[in-house]
Short mmCIF file of C-alpha atoms in Angstrom, two decimals:
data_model
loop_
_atom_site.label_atom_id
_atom_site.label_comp_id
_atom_site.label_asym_id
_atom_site.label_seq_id
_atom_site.Cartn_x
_atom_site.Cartn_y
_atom_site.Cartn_z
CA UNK C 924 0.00 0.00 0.00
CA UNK C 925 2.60 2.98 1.19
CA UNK C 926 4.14 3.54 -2.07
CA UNK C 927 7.83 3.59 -3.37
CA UNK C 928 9.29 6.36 -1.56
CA UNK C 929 13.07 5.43 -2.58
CA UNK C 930 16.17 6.36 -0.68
CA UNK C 931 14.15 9.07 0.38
CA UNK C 932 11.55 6.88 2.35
CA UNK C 933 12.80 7.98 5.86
CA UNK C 934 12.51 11.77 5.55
CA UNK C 935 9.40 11.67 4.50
CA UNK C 936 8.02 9.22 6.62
CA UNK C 937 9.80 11.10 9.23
CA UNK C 938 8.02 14.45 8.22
CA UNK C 939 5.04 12.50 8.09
CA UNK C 940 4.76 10.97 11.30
CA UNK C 941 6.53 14.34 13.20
CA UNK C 942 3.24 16.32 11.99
CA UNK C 943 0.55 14.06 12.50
CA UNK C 944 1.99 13.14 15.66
CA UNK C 945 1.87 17.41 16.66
CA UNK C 946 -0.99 17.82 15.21
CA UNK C 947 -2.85 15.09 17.30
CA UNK C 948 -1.36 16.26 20.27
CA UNK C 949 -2.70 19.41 19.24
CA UNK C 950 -6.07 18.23 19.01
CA UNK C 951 -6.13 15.74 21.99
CA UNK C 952 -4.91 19.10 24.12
CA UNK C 953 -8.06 21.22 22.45
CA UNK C 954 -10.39 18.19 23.43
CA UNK C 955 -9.08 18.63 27.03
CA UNK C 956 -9.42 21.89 27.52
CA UNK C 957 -13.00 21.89 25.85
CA UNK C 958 -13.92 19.53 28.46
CA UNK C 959 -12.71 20.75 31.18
CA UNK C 960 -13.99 24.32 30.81
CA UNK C 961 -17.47 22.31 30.28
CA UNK C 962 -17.21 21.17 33.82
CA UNK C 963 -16.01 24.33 35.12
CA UNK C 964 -18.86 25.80 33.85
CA UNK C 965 -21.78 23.28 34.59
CA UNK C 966 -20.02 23.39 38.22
CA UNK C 967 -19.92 27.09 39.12
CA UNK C 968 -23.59 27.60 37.85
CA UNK C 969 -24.63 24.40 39.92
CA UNK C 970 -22.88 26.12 42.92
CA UNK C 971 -24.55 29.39 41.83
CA UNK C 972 -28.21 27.83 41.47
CA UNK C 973 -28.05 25.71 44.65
CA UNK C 974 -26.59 29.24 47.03
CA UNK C 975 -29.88 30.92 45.44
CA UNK C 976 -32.12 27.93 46.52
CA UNK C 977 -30.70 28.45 50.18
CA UNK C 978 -30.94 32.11 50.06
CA UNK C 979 -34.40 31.74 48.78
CA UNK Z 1372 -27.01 43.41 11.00
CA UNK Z 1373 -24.15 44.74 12.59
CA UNK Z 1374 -21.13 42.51 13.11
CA UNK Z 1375 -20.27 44.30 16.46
CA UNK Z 1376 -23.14 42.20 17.96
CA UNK Z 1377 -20.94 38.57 17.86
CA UNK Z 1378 -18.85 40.63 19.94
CA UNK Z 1379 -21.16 39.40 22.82
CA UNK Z 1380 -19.85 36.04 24.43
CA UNK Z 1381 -23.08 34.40 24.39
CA UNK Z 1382 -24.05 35.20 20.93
CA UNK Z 1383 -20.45 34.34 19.73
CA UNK Z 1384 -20.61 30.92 21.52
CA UNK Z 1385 -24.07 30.24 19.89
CA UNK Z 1386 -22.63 30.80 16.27
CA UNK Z 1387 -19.65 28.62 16.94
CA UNK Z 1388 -21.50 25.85 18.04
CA UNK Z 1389 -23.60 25.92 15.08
CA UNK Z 1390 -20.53 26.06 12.99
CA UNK Z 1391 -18.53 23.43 14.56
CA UNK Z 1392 -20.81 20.54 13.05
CA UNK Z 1393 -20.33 21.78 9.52
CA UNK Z 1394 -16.76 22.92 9.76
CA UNK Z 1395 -15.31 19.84 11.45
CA UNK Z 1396 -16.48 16.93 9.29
CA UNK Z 1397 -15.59 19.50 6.35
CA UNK Z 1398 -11.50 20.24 7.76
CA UNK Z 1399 -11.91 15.83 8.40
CA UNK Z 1400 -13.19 15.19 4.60
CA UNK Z 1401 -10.55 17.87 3.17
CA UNK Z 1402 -7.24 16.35 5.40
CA UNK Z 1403 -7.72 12.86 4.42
CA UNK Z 1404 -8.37 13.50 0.88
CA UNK Z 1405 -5.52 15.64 0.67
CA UNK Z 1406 -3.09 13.61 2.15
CA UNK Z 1407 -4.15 10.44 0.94
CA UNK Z 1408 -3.77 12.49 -3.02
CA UNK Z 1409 -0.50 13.30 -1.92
CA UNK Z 1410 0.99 10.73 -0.34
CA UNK Z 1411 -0.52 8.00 -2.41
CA UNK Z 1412 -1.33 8.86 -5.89
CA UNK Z 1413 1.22 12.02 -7.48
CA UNK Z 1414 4.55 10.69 -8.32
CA UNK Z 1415 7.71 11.71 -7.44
CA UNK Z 1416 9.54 15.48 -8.40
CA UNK Z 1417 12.38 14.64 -11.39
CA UNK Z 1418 14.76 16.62 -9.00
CA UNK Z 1419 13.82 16.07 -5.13
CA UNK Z 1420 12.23 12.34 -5.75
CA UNK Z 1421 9.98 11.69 -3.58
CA UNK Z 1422 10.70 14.54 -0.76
CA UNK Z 1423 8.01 16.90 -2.59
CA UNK Z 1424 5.61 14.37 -0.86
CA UNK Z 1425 6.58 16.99 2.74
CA UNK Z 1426 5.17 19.48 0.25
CA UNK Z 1427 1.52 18.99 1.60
CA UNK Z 1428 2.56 19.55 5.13
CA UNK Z 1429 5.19 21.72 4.85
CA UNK Z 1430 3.50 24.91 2.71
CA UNK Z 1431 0.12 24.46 4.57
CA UNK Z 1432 1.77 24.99 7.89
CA UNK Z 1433 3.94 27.61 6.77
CA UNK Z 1434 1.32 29.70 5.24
CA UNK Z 1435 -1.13 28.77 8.56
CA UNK Z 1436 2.20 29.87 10.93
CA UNK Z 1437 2.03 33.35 9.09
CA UNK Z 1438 -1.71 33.58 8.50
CA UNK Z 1439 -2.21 33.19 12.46
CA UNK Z 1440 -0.22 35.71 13.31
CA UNK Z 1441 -1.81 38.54 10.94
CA UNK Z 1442 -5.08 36.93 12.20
CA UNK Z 1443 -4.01 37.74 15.97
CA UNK Z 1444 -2.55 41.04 14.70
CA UNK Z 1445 -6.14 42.03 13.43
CA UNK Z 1446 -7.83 40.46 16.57
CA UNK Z 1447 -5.24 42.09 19.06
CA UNK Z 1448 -5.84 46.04 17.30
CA UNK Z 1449 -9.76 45.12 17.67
CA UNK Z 1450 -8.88 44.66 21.63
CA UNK Z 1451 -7.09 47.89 21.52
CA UNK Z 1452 -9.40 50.26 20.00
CA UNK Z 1453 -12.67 48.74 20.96
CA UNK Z 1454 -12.02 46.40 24.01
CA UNK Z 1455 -14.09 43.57 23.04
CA UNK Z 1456 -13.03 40.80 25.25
CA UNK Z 1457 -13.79 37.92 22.83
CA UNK Z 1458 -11.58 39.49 19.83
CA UNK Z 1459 -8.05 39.33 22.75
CA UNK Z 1460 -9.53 35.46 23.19
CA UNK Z 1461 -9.39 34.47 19.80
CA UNK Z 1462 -5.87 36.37 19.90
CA UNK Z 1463 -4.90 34.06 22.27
CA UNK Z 1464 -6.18 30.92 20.98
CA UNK Z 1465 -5.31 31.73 17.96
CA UNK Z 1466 -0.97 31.56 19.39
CA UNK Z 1467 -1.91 27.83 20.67
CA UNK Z 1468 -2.77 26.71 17.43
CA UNK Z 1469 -0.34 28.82 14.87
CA UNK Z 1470 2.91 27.85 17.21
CA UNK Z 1471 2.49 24.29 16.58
CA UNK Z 1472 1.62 25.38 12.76
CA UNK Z 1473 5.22 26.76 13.37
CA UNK Z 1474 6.83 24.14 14.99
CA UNK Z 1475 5.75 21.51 12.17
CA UNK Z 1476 6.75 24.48 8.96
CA UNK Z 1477 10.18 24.07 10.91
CA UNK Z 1478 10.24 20.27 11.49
CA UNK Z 1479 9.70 19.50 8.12
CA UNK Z 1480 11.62 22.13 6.47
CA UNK Z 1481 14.93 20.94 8.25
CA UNK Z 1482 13.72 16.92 7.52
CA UNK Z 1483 13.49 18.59 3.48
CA UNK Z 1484 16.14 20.67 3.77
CA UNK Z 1485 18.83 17.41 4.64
CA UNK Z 1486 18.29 15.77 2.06
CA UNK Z 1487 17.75 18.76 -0.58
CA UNK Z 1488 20.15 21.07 0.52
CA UNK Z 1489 22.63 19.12 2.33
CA UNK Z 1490 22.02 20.77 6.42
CA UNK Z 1491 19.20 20.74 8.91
CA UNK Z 1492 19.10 24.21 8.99
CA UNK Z 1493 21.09 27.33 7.18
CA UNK Z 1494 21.18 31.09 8.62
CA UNK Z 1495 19.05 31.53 5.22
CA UNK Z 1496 16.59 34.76 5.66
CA UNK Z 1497 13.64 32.75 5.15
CA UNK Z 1498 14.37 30.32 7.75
CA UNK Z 1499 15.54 32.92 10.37
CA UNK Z 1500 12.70 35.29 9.91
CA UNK Z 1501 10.70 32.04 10.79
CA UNK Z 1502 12.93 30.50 13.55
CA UNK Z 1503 12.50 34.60 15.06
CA UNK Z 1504 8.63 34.42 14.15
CA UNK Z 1505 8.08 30.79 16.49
CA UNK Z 1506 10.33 32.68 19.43
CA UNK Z 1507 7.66 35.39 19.09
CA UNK Z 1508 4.99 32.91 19.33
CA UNK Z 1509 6.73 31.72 22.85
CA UNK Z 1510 6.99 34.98 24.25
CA UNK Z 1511 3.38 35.44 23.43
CA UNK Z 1512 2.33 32.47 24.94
CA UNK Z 1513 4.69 33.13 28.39
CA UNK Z 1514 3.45 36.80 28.36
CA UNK Z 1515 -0.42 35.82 28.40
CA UNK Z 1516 0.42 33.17 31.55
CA UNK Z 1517 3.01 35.61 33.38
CA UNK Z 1518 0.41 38.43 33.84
CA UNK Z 1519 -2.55 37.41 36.13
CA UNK Z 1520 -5.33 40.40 35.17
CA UNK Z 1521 -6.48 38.99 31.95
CA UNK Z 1522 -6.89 42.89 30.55
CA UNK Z 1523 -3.73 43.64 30.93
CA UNK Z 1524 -2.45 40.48 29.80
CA UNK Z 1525 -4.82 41.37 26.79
CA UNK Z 1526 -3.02 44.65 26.39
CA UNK Z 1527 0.84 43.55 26.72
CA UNK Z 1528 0.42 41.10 24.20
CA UNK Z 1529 -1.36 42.88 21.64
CA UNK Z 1530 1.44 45.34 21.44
CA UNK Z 1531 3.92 42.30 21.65
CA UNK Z 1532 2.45 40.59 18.78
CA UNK Z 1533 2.07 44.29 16.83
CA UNK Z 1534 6.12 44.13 17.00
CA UNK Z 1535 6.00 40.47 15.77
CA UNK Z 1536 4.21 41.15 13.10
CA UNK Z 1537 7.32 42.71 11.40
CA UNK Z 1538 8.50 39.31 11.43
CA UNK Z 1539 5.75 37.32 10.56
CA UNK Z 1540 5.86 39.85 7.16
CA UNK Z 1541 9.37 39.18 6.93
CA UNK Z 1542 8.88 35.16 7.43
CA UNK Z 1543 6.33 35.89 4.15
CA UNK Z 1544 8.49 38.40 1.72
CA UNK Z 1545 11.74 37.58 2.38
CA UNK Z 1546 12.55 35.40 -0.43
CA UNK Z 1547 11.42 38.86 -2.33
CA UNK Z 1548 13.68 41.39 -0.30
CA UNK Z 1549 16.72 39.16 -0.79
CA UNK Z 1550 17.75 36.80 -3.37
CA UNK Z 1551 20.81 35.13 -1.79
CA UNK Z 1552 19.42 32.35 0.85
CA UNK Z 1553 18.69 28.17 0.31
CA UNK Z 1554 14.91 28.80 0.28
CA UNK Z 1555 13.05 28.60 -3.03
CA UNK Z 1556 10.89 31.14 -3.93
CA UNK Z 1557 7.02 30.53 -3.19
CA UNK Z 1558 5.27 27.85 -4.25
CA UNK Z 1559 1.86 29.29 -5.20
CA UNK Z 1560 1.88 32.55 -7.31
CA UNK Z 1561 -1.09 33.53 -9.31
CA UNK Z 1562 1.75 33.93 -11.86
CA UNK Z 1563 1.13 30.13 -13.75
CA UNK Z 1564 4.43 30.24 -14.84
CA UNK Z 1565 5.80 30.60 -11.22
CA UNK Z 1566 4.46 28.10 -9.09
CA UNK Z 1567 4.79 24.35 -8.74
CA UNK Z 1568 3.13 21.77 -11.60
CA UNK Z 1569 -0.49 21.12 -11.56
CA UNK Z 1570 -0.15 17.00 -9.99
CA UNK Z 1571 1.51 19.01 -7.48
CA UNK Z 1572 -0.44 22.05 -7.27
CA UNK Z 1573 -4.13 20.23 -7.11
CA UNK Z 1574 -3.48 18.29 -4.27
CA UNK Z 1575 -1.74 20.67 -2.62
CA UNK Z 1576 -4.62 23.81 -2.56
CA UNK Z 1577 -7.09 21.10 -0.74
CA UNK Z 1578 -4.16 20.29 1.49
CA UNK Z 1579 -4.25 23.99 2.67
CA UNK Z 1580 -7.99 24.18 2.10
CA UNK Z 1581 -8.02 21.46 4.70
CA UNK Z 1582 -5.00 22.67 7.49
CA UNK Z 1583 -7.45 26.20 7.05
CA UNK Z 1584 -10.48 24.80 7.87
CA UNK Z 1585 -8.71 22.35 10.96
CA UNK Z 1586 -6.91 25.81 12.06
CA UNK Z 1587 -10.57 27.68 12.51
CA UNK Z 1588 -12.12 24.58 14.22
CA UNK Z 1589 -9.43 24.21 16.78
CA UNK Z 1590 -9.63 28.22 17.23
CA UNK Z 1591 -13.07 28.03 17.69
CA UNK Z 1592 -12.91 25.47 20.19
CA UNK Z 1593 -10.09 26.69 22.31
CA UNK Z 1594 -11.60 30.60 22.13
CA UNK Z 1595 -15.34 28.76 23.73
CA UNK Z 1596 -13.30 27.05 26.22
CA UNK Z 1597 -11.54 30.50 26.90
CA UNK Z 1598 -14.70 31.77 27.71
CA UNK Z 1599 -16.60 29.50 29.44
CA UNK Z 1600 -13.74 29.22 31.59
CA UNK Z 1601 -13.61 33.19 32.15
CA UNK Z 1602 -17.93 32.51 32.79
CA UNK Z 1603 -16.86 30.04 35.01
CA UNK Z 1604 -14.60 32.07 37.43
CA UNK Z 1605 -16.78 34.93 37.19
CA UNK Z 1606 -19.77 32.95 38.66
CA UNK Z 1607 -17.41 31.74 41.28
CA UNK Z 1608 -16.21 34.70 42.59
CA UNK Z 1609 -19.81 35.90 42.68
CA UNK Z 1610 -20.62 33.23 45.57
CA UNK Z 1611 -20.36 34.51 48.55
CA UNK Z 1612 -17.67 32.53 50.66
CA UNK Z 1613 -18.49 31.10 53.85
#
């Protein structure tokens, strides 16, 4: 399947894997955050709505 | 309509999540296409063999490392003349995503530039306006997490990356101001004669078509995150402690 890179097969596989392995890293790190500002968020209003209730 | 209005976090978070589900499978459909034409199915340059192949990572990044920069540039004066908080945000999220843009232009150029050109890495204009322009990103980055008031982080780092921008200019015309250096000239010109064959040059505009579209959905994301995290503390701080 990979085709016939030559005597040039390990820079470019190389380049190859170096990017997609950033760029994954990149992505799993944006996932992350995404998540965990989610929670921050569904948290503080919890804590927001349930100090109302008591006040209330 | 006025375009002021997406200024507003709420409203801004609302059009990005009704973006998100069009943009993502879109930047998804794009990559793999791209890469797979690329990788798989164009043959090999008469003179570099079958390096060109870095061609479809290399240029995309390049042009993304540059593009982000002008992008935080335009976001960064928006912060400074009108203060919206979202427009410093997408500044800032903006760095995450164009330094590893950087980082990979670099990586492959120097895994190219062995074979090609005989060294890792030359004191070529290109390449140091570019090596200067990821140090830049850096400082950007350290500046936004040394400074704890997020305004004034906002405002330290616009004028930082308004100083950087000289670079990120320089990273994109300097094969123009001097001839002397390893780096080709650019590989897209809307000159035909200029720029790189057409089995290269197909493959290679959905390449970037794709690395734009993954660029704006990880900006996106991280700018939400940015502010429902900055929600988030605000709604804290507004509970009375105990």
């Amino acid at each position: 399947m990979i085709p016939d890179l030559g005597k040039y097969a390990l820079p470019v596989l190389a380049a190859y894997g170096g990017s997609i392995l950033l760029y994954v890293g990149l992505i799993v790190l944006v996932i992350r955050k995404n998540r965990a500002a989610k929670r921050a968020l569904n948290l503080a209003e919890a804590q927001v709505e349930k100090k109302s209730t008591a006040l209330a | 309509m006025n375009i002021w209005e997406y200024a507003n976090p709420r409203r801004f978070t609302a059009v990005i999540d009704r973006l998100l589900p069009v943009l993502v499978p879109m930047a998804a459909i794009c990559l793999t296409c791209a890469l797979f034409w690329g990788f798989f199915l164009t043959p090999d340059d008469y003179r570099q063999g079958s390096t060109v192949k870095i061609i479809y990572l290399h240029v995309p990044a390049a042009l993304m490392a540059i593009n982000a920069w002008i992008m935080m540039l335009i976001a960064s004066l928006i912060w400074l003349i009108r203060r919206h908080h979202v427009s410093a945000l997408l500044a800032k999220s903006a760095a995450h995503v164009g330094i590893v843009f950087t980082l990979v232009a670099l990586l492959t150029g120097a895994i190219w530039g062995k074979p090609m050109w005989g060294t890792y890495w030359a004191w070529d204009p290109r390449l140091t306006s570019f090596l200067i322009l990821f140090l830049f990103y850096l400082g950007y980055l350290a500046l936004w997490s040394a400074i704890e008031d997020p305004d004034s982080a906002a405002d330290l780092t616009s004028v930082l990356c308004m100083v950087g921008s000289v670079f990120a200019l320089l990273s994109r015309y300097a094969v123009n101001f001097w001839n002397q250096g390893l780096h080709q000239g650019a590989s897209l010109s809307l000159d035909k004669e200029e720029h790189v064959s057409d089995v290269f040059w197909q493959p290679l505009v959905l390449s970037i078509a794709g690395f734009v579209l993954l660029f704006i959905v990880l900006v996106l994301v991280l700018t939400r995150s940015e502010i429902r995290m900055r929600r988030a503390i605000a709604l804290m701080k507004r509970i009375p402690s105990r």
